[in-house]
Every structure is written in C-alpha cells, then in structure tokens.
Coordinates of C-alpha atoms in Angstrom, one line a residue:
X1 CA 0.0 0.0 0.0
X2 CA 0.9 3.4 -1.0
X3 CA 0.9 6.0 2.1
X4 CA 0.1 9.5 1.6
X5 CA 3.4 10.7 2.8
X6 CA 4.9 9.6 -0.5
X7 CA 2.2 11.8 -2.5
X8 CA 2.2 16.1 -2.4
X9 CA -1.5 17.1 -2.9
X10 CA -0.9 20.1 -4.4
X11 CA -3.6 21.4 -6.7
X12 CA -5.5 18.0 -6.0
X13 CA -9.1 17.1 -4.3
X14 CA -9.0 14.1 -2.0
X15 CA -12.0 11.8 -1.4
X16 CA -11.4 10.8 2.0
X17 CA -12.9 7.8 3.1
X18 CA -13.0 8.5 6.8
X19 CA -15.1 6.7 10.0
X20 CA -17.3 8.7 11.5
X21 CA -19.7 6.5 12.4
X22 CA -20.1 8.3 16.2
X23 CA -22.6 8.4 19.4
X24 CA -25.2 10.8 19.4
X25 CA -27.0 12.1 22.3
X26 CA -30.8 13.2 22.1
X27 CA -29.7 16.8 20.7
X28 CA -28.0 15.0 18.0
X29 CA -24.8 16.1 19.9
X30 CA -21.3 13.8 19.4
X31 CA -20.8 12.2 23.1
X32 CA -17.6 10.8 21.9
X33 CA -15.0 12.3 19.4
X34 CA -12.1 9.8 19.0
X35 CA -12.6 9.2 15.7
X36 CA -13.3 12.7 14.5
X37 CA -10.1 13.5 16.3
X38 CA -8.0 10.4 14.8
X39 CA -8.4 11.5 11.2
X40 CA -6.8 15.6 11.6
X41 CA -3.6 14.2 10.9
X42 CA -4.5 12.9 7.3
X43 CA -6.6 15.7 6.7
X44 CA -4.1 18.2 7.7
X45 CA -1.6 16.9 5.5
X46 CA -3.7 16.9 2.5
X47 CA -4.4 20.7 3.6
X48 CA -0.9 21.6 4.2
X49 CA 0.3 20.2 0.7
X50 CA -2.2 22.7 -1.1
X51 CA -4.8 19.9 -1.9
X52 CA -9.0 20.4 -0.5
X53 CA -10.6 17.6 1.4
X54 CA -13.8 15.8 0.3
X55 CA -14.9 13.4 3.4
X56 CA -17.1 10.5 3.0
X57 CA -18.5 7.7 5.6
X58 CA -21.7 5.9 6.6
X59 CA -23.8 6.8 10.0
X60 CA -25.2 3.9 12.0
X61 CA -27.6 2.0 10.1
X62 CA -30.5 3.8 7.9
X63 CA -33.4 1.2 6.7
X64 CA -33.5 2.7 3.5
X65 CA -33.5 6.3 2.4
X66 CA -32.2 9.3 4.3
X67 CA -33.2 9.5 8.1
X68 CA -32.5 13.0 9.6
X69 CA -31.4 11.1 12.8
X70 CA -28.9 9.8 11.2
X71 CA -27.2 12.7 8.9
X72 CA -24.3 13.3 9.1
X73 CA -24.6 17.3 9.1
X74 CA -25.2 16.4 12.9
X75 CA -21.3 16.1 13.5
X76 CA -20.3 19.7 11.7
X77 CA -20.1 21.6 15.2
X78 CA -18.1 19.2 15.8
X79 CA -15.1 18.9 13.2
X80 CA -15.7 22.7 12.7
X81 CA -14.7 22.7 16.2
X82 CA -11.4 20.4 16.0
X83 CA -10.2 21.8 12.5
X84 CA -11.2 25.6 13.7
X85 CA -12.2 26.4 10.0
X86 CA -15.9 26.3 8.7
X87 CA -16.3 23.1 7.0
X88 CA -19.0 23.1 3.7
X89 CA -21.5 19.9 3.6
X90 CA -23.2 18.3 0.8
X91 CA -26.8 17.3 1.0
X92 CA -26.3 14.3 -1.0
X93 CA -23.1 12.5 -1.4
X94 CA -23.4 12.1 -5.0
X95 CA -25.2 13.4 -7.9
X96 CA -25.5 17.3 -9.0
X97 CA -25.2 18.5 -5.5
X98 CA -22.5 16.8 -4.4
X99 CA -21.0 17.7 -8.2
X100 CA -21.5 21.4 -7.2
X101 CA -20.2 22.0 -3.8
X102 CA -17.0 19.6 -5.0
X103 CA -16.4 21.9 -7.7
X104 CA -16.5 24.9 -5.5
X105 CA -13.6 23.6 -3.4
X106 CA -10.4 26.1 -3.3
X107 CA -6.6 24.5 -2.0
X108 CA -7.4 24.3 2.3
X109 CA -11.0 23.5 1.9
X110 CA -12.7 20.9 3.6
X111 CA -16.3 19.0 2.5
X112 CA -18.3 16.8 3.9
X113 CA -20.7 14.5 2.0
X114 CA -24.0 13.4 3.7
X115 CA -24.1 9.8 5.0
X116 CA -23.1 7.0 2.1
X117 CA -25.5 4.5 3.7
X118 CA -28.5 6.3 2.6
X119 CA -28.1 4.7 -0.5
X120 CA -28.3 1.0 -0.1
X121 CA -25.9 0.4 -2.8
X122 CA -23.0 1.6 -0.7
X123 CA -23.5 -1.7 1.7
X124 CA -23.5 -3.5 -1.8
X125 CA -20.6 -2.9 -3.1
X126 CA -22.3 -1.1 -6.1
X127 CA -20.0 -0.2 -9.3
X128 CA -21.7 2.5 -11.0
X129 CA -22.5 3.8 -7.5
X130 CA -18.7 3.9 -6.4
X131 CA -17.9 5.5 -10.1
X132 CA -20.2 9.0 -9.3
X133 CA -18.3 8.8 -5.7
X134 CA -15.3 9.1 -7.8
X135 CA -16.4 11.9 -10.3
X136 CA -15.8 13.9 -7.2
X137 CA -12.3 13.7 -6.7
X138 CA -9.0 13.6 -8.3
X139 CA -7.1 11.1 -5.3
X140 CA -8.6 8.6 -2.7
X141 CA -7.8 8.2 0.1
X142 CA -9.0 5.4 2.4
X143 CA -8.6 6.3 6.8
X144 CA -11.6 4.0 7.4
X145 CA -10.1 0.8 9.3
X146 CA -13.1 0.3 10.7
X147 CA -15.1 -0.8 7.8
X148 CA -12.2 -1.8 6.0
X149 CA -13.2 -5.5 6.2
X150 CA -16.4 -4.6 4.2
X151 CA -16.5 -5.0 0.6
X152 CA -18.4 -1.3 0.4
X153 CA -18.9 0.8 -2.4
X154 CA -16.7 3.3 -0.7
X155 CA -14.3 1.2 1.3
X156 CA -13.2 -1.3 -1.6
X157 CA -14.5 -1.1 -5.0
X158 CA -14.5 2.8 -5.4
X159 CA -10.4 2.2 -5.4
X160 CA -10.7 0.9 -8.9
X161 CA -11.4 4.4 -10.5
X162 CA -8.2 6.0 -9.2
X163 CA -4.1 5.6 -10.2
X164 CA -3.6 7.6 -7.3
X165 CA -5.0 5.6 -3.9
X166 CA -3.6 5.5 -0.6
X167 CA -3.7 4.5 3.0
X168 CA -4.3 7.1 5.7
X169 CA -2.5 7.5 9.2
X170 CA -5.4 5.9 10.9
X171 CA -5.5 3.1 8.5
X172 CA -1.4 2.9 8.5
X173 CA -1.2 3.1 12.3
X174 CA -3.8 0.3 12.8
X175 CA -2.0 -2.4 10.1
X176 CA 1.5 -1.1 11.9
X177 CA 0.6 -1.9 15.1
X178 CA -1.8 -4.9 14.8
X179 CA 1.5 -6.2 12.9
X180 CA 3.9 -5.7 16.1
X181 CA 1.9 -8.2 17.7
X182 CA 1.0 -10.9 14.7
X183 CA 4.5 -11.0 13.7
X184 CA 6.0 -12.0 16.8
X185 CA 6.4 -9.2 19.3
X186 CA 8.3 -9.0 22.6
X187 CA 7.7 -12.0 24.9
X188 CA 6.2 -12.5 27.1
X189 CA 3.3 -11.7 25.0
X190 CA 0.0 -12.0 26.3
X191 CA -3.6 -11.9 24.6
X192 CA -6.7 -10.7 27.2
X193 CA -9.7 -11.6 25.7
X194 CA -12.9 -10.8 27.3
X195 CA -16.8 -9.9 25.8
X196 CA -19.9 -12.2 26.3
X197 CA -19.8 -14.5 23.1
X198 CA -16.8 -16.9 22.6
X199 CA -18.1 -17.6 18.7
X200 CA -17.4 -13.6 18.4
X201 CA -13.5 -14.5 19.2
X202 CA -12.9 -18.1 18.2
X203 CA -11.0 -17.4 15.1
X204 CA -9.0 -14.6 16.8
X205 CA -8.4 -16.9 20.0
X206 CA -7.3 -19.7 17.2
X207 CA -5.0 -17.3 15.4
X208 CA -3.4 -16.1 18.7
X209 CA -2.3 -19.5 20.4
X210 CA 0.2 -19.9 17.9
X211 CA 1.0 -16.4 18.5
X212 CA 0.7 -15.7 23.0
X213 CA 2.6 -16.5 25.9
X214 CA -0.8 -16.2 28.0
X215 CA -4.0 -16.1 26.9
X216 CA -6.3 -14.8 29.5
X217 CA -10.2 -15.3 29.2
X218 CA -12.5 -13.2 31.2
X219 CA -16.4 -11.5 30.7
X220 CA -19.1 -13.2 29.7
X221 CA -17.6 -16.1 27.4
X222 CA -15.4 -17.1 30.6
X223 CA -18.7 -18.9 31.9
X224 CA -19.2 -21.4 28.2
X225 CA -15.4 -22.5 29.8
X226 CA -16.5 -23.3 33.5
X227 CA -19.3 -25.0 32.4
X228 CA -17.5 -26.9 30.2
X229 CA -15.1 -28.1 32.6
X230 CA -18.0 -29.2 34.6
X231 CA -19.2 -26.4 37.0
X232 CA -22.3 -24.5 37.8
X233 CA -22.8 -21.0 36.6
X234 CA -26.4 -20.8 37.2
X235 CA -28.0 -17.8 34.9
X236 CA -24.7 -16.8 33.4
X237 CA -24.7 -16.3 30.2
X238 CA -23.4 -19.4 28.2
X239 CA -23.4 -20.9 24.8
X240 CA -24.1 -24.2 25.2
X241 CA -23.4 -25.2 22.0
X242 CA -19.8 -24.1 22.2
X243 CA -18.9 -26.5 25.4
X244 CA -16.8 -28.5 23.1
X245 CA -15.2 -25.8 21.5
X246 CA -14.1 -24.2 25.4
X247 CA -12.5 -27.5 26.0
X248 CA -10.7 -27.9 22.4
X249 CA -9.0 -24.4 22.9
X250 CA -8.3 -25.5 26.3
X251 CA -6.6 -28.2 25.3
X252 CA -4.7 -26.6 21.8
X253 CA -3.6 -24.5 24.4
X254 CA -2.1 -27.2 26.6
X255 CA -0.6 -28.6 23.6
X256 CA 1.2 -25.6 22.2
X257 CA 2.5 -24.7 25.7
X258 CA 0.3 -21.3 26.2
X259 CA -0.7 -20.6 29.8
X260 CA -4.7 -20.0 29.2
X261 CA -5.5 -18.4 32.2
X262 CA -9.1 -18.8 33.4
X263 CA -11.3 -16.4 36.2
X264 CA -10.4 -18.2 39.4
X265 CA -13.6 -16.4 41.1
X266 CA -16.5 -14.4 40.0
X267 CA -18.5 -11.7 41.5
X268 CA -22.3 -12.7 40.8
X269 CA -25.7 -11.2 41.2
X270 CA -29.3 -12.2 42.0
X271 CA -30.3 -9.8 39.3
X272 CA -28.6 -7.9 36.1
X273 CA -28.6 -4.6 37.7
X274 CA -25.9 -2.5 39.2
X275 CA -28.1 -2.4 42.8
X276 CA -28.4 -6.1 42.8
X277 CA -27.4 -8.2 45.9
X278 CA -23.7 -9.5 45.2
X279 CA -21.2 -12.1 46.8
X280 CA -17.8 -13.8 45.5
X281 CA -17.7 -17.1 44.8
X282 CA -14.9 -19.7 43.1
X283 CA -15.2 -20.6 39.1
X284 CA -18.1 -22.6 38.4
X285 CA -19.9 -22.6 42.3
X286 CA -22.7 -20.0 41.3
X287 CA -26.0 -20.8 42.8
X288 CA -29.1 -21.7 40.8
X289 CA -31.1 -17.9 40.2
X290 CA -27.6 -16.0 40.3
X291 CA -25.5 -14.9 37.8
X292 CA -21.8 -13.8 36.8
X293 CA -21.0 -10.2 36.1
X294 CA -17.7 -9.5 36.7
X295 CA -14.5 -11.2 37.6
X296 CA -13.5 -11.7 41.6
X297 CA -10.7 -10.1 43.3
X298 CA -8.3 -13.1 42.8
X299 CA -9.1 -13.4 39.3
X300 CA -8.2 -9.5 39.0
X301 CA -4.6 -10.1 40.8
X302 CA -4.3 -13.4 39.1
X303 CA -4.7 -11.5 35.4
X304 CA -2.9 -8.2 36.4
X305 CA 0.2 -9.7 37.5
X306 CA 0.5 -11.5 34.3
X307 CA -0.5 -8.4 32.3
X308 CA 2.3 -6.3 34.4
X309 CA 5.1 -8.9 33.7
X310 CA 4.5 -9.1 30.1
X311 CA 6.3 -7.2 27.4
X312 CA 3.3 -7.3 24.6
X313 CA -0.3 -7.0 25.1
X314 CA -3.6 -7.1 23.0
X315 CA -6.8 -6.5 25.1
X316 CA -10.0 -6.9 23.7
X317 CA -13.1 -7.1 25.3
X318 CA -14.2 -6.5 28.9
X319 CA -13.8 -8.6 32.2
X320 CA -17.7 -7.9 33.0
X321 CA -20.4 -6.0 32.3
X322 CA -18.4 -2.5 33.2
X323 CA -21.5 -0.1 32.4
X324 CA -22.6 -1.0 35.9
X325 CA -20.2 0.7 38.1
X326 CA -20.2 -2.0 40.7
X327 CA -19.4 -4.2 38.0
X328 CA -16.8 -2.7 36.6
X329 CA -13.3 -3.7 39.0
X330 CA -12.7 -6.4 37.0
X331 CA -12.1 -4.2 33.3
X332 CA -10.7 -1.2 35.7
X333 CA -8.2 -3.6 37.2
X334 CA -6.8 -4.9 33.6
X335 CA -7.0 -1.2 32.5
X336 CA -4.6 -0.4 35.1
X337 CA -2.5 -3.4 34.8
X338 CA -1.7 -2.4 31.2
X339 CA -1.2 1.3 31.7
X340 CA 1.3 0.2 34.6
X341 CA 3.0 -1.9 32.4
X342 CA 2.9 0.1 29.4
X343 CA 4.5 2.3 31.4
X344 CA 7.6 -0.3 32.5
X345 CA 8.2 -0.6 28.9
X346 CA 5.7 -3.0 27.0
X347 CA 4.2 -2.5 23.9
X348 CA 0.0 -2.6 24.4
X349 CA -2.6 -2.7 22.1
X350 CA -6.2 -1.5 22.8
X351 CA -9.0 -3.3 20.4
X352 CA -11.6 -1.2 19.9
X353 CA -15.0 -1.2 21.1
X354 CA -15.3 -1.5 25.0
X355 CA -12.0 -1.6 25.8
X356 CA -11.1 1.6 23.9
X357 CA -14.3 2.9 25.9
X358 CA -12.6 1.8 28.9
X359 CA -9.4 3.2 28.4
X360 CA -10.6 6.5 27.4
X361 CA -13.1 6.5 30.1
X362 CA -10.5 6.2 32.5
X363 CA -8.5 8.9 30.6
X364 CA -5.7 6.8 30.2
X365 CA -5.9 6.7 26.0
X366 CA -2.3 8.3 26.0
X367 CA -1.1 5.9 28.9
X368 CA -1.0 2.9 26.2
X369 CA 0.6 2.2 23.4
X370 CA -1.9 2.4 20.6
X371 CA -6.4 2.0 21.0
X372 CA -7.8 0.7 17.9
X373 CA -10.6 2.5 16.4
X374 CA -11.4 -0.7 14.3
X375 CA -13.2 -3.0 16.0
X376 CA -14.9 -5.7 13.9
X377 CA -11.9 -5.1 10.9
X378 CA -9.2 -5.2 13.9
X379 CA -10.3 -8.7 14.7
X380 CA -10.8 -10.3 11.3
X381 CA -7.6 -8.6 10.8
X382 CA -5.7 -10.7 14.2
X383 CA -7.7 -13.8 12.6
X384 CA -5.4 -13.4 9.6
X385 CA -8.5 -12.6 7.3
X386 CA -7.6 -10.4 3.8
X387 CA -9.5 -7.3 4.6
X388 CA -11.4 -6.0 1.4
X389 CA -10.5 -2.1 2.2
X390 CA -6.6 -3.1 2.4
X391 CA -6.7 -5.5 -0.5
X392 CA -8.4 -2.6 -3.0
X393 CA -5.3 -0.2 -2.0
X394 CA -2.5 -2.7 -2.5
X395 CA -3.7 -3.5 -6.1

C-alpha cells in the first residue's frame, strides 16, 4: 500500500474515506469524538500540501432512504470545532449536489458529504454507485479501518477508479501496530480476551495461540469455559453449543504450551442490575437464580500480575459488564494493569470497542501504546482474514 506521505497534494481534491460513524446524544450532539479527532492528521496533511478535502463515511444504520437522525450534518459543530475552520456539507453525497459543492472547493477547503448508507448500494458494493463517488475527486484516500473489512462501495470497489489511492495515518497506524503483535512481538506476550460471546472471538483466540505466551479469558464467554469443565454458573450467560469448543481451545492450548488463564472467582448477582445483591464465589460454584457479572478479586490479581510482567499486550473485550459501576473492577483492574505496564516498557494494544471505551473513560488513551478505532476489521484482521479495504489499496 501506498501511504500519503509519498504523495504532495498540491492542486489535488481528495476523497477521503474516513469513519465517522459516532454516538449521538438526544440533541443530536457527538458524546464521543475519538474518531473525529484520529483523522486531523491525514486531513491536515492533505491541507498543508495545497490539496481540498472531500470526506465521506456511513452513520449507524438507515433502513432505507435518508433519516434525519442519522445525517451526518449532525457532526459539523463538531469537526468545525477540532479543525477551527468552517467546513461546507453536501446534501447528498453524489449526484449534482454533491457535483456542485465539489467543484467549489479552493486548495485548504474541507467537504463533507451526507451519510453514504442512505443509498443501499454503498452496503453493496455497487459499481456505477462507487464510479459517481469518484467523479468527485482527483485522489482517494481510504482512513476507514473500521469498515475496512467490508466490501463497500466506498471502502473497496471505489479504489478501482483511481491511479492515485492511498492509506491514511489511521489506516497505516492500525496495520503497523496490529502487525507488532502478529508478527512475533516481545515476549512475554499476552492476549486478554474478554466480551460475552466466545463464537465472536474463536477465530482470533485460534489465530493467537500460535502467537501468545498467555492467553487470558474473562467476561461473559469465561462462563461457556467453566461450564465446560464441569461447573455451575447458574443464569450466566453461556453458549451451550460451544462447550466442546471451550475444551478444544483449552486443550490446543495445553498442547502448544500457552498458559490459558481462566477467572479463578466471580462476582455474581441475583439480578442484572448495578443495585443487585452480590457475593464472591470460586469458578463454576454459582447458585441456581444467580448470575456472573464480573471477575473476583483473585481473578483480578491473578490476570494483572501476568498483564504487568508481560512485554506485549492485546486487550479486547471486557472482564464484566463494566456499564454498571459496581461491575466494573474487573475491566478497571486490567486497565490499570496495562497502563502500569505500558509504562515499564511493554508495547499494548487496545482493540476497539469496550476496551477503547474503557481506556478512554478512564483517561488513560495516551497511557497505552496504541487504542484501535477498528473493532470488527481489527479482529478479522488478528484472525489473519484479507481485509477487502486493504486489498483494493494494495492493487
């Protein structure tokens, strides 16, 4: 892939494929800016080499046809905000209006084009639909890791109009440092893998045995593996049909000498809410009517000491259901673990989602070594999938 560093914009129009698929509160206000704030580099490139900025990207998921909830107009205060420059939007991200305000566009101009999902051929992969994205610019760019393992109009096929394609920063920095760790980084290297669903990680969990030191397994997919090694975890949640899966990667583990460390106590509730009643109890002794929602205070020394003596770290996924405060030690304690050890030298990497939340809630984002913004495309990219958004930039 060709980075933008090797290319002077000068005179040019870039059709920058960005990810600004943010929260909104009920004043349609952006609650969370990291993504808005990881793409200013690559934009401010562009703008420094003399070239205007055309920005694209989808916003949550229309059903068909524009929705105001979802237009992207809603994050202008915003990026008008971060860039301190008035930013011009399109009301349609193709087609005579977004012809017009394209063609207005002097050198230090920025545009943003209304959300590409209102037209369902963007999800498609649509051809002709990509080729009147690309009337509007002379260069693409593509800073979208996050939907870089869809085969989207705008994330894959649209690449095919240009000579001139490149990666963004974002996009760069994500590949780079998901590569430190699937290549072999520092041992000890350790994997914390945590969420509610182990058929959402099993190819990631498959790719990283041949890849971890430790492998540590906590949330909600921690209780498929107690119950498959035979204990009770009353209303937890499980995936029963996965029980034989638990015990295979417990025992590829095994075989390929990784240390998969399990919770060694849970702290469970007679109800899912924060208020519930609680008590502690060891890995797979939870009472009928009770369920686990966050790791114990063994399990949280047990998996920070090994975080805090390794010298790599992915963490994805957290060690209960954290949006409850009183059930949130568990992903605190990890959080901590790998700023400390971040700190004593390791290389850490945050993936996306609720972990990134985490980090960033904590305000320790700059305390790590890199937080994905990818998500879904970080972890087909750690399953060793070819990711449709890379592919079309390499060709």
């Amino acid at each position: 892939m060709k980075t933008i560093d090797q290319f002077n914009f000068s005179g040019k129009k870039a059709l920058v494929r960005v990810d600004f698929n943010v929260p909104l509160n009920d004043k349609f206000e952006v609650t969370d800016e990291t993504r808005l704030k990881a793409v200013l580099p690559t934009v401010s490139k562009i703008l420094k080499d003399g070239g205007s900025v055309i920005l694209m990207s989808h916003l949550g998921r229309p059903k068909g046809g524009p929705e105001d909830k979802f237009s992207l107009k809603h994050v202008i205060p915003s990026l008008e905000k971060l860039f301190g420059k008035k930013i011009a939007f399109a009301s349609d991200c193709i087609g005579s209006v977004a012809e017009a305000e394209a063609a207005k566009l002097k050198p230090g101009d920025i545009l943003l084009l209304e959300n590409l999902r209102f037209y369902k051929e963007e999800e498609k992969g649509d051809e002709a639909f990509a080729g009147k994205l690309a009337k509007l610019g002379d260069v693409y760019v593509n800073d979208a890791f996050g939907t870089a393992h869809r085969a989207h109009a705008s994330t894959a096929i649209i690449a095919k109009f240009f000579k001139d394609k490149f990666c963004g920063y974002v996009m760069q920095a994500e590949i780079d440092n998901a590569l430190k760790l699937l290549n072999g980084g520092e041992k000890p290297v350790t994997a914390v893998m945590g969420g509610s669903k182990i058929s959402d990680k099993i190819m990631v969990i498959e790719n990283l045995i041949d890849r971890v030191d430790n492998l540590i397994i906590g949330g909600g997919m921690s209780y498929t593996f107690a119950k498959a090694l035979g204990g009770s975890i009353g209303k937890s949640l499980c995936e029963n049909d996965k029980l034989d899966l638990a015990l295979s990667l417990i025992e590829k583990a095994k075989a390929k000498g990784v240390n998969l460390i399990l919770p060694v106590d849970n702290v469970i509730a007679d109800d899912f809410n924060n208020n519930a009643k609680t008590q502690v109890v060891g890995r797979g002794m939870i009472p009928d009517g009770w369920e686990g929602l966050d790791i114990g205070p063994e399990s949280r020394k047990l998996f920070s000491e090994t975080v805090l003596n390794s010298k790599t770290i992915l963490w994805n996924g957290p060690m209960g259901v954290f949006e409850f405060p009183n059930f949130a030690h568990g992903t605190v304690a990890i959080a901590n673990a790998v700023k400390d050890a971040t700190k004593k030298g390791a290389f850490s990497l945050i993936g996306g989602g609720d972990s990134a939340a985490a980090i960033n809630n904590l305000g320790f984002g700059d305390d790590v070594s890199y937080v994905s913004t990818g998500g879904g495309a970080l972890l087909e990219y750690m399953e060793g999938k070819p990711l449709p958004g890379v592919v079309a930039l390499e060709n």
